[in-house]
mmCIF file of C-alpha atoms in Angstrom:
data_model
loop_
_atom_site.group_PDB
_atom_site.id
_atom_site.type_symbol
_atom_site.label_atom_id
_atom_site.label_comp_id
_atom_site.label_asym_id
_atom_site.label_seq_id
_atom_site.Cartn_x
_atom_site.Cartn_y
_atom_site.Cartn_z
ATOM 1 C CA ALA A 1 261.536 94.520 -39.124
ATOM 2 C CA THR A 2 259.523 93.204 -42.066
ATOM 3 C CA THR A 3 261.208 95.581 -44.510
ATOM 4 C CA VAL A 4 264.664 94.654 -43.241
ATOM 5 C CA ASN A 5 263.878 90.948 -43.597
ATOM 6 C CA LYS A 6 262.632 91.522 -47.153
ATOM 7 C CA LEU A 7 265.834 93.374 -48.056
ATOM 8 C CA ARG A 8 267.949 90.590 -46.553
ATOM 9 C CA THR A 9 266.030 88.011 -48.570
ATOM 10 C CA ASP A 10 266.422 89.989 -51.787
ATOM 11 C CA ALA A 11 270.093 90.907 -51.293
ATOM 12 C CA ALA A 12 271.351 87.960 -53.349
ATOM 13 C CA ASP A 13 269.070 88.985 -56.221
ATOM 14 C CA PHE A 14 270.392 92.549 -56.049
ATOM 15 C CA ALA A 15 273.959 91.255 -56.114
ATOM 16 C CA ASP A 16 273.123 89.057 -59.117
ATOM 17 C CA VAL A 17 271.740 92.046 -61.018
ATOM 18 C CA LEU A 18 274.844 94.108 -60.281
ATOM 19 C CA HIS A 19 277.037 91.207 -61.367
ATOM 20 C CA LYS A 20 275.133 90.760 -64.624
ATOM 21 C CA ILE A 21 275.448 94.449 -65.469
ATOM 22 C CA ALA A 22 279.112 94.646 -64.448
ATOM 23 C CA THR A 23 280.052 91.645 -66.609
ATOM 24 C CA ASP A 24 277.851 92.423 -69.616
ATOM 25 C CA ALA A 25 280.264 93.322 -72.412
ATOM 26 C CA LYS A 26 277.380 94.897 -74.342
ATOM 27 C CA ALA A 27 276.408 97.255 -71.501
ATOM 28 C CA PRO A 28 277.721 100.828 -71.650
ATOM 29 C CA GLY A 29 280.977 101.279 -69.764
ATOM 30 C CA SER A 30 279.436 103.758 -67.345
ATOM 31 C CA TYR A 31 276.786 101.171 -66.355
ATOM 32 C CA ARG A 32 279.443 98.527 -65.828
ATOM 33 C CA VAL A 33 281.572 100.859 -63.715
ATOM 34 C CA ALA A 34 278.565 101.969 -61.644
ATOM 35 C CA ALA A 35 277.482 98.371 -61.030
ATOM 36 C CA SER A 36 281.019 97.365 -60.098
ATOM 37 C CA ARG A 37 281.372 100.340 -57.762
ATOM 38 C CA GLU A 38 278.098 99.570 -56.009
ATOM 39 C CA GLY A 39 278.936 95.894 -55.696
ATOM 40 C CA LEU A 40 282.317 96.646 -54.165
ATOM 41 C CA ALA A 41 280.857 99.283 -51.846
ATOM 42 C CA ALA A 42 278.233 96.818 -50.624
ATOM 43 C CA MET A 43 280.922 94.205 -50.038
ATOM 44 C CA PHE A 44 283.084 96.624 -48.039
ATOM 45 C CA ARG A 45 280.085 97.712 -45.924
ATOM 46 C CA ALA A 46 279.229 94.074 -45.211
ATOM 47 C CA ILE A 47 282.824 93.309 -44.208
ATOM 48 C CA GLU A 48 282.944 96.380 -41.951
ATOM 49 C CA SER A 49 279.659 95.397 -40.340
ATOM 50 C CA PHE A 50 280.813 91.824 -39.779
ATOM 51 C CA ASP A 51 284.136 92.977 -38.334
ATOM 52 C CA MET A 52 282.397 95.464 -36.034
ATOM 53 C CA GLU A 53 280.029 92.770 -34.813
ATOM 54 C CA GLN A 54 282.933 90.425 -34.064
ATOM 55 C CA ARG A 55 284.772 93.139 -32.168
ATOM 56 C CA LEU A 56 281.669 94.032 -30.173
ATOM 57 C CA ARG A 57 281.109 90.395 -29.246
ATOM 58 C CA ALA A 58 284.713 90.119 -28.073
ATOM 59 C CA LEU A 59 284.376 93.276 -25.953
ATOM 60 C CA GLU A 60 281.091 92.063 -24.490
ATOM 61 C CA LYS A 61 282.725 88.739 -23.607
ATOM 62 C CA ILE A 62 285.614 90.553 -21.899
ATOM 63 C CA ALA A 63 283.263 92.914 -20.059
ATOM 64 C CA GLY A 64 281.049 90.035 -18.984
ATOM 65 C CA GLY A 65 284.023 88.079 -17.689
ATOM 66 C CA ALA A 66 285.265 91.011 -15.595
ATOM 67 C CA ARG A 67 282.241 90.986 -13.325
#
């Protein structure tokens, strides 16, 4: 749990680093592409996780109401 909390706390810093690399015109193109790819992948995973959580909550509410 402690490690997960640390990663959650540091996530904004990680995103900032990726953003700085992705938007640094002086950085090699491959670095910029890699940073952009990772940033987008992280965003899509977060959206999927959020959507899944919302769906699960809705199903739990329906299942709880059926009793």
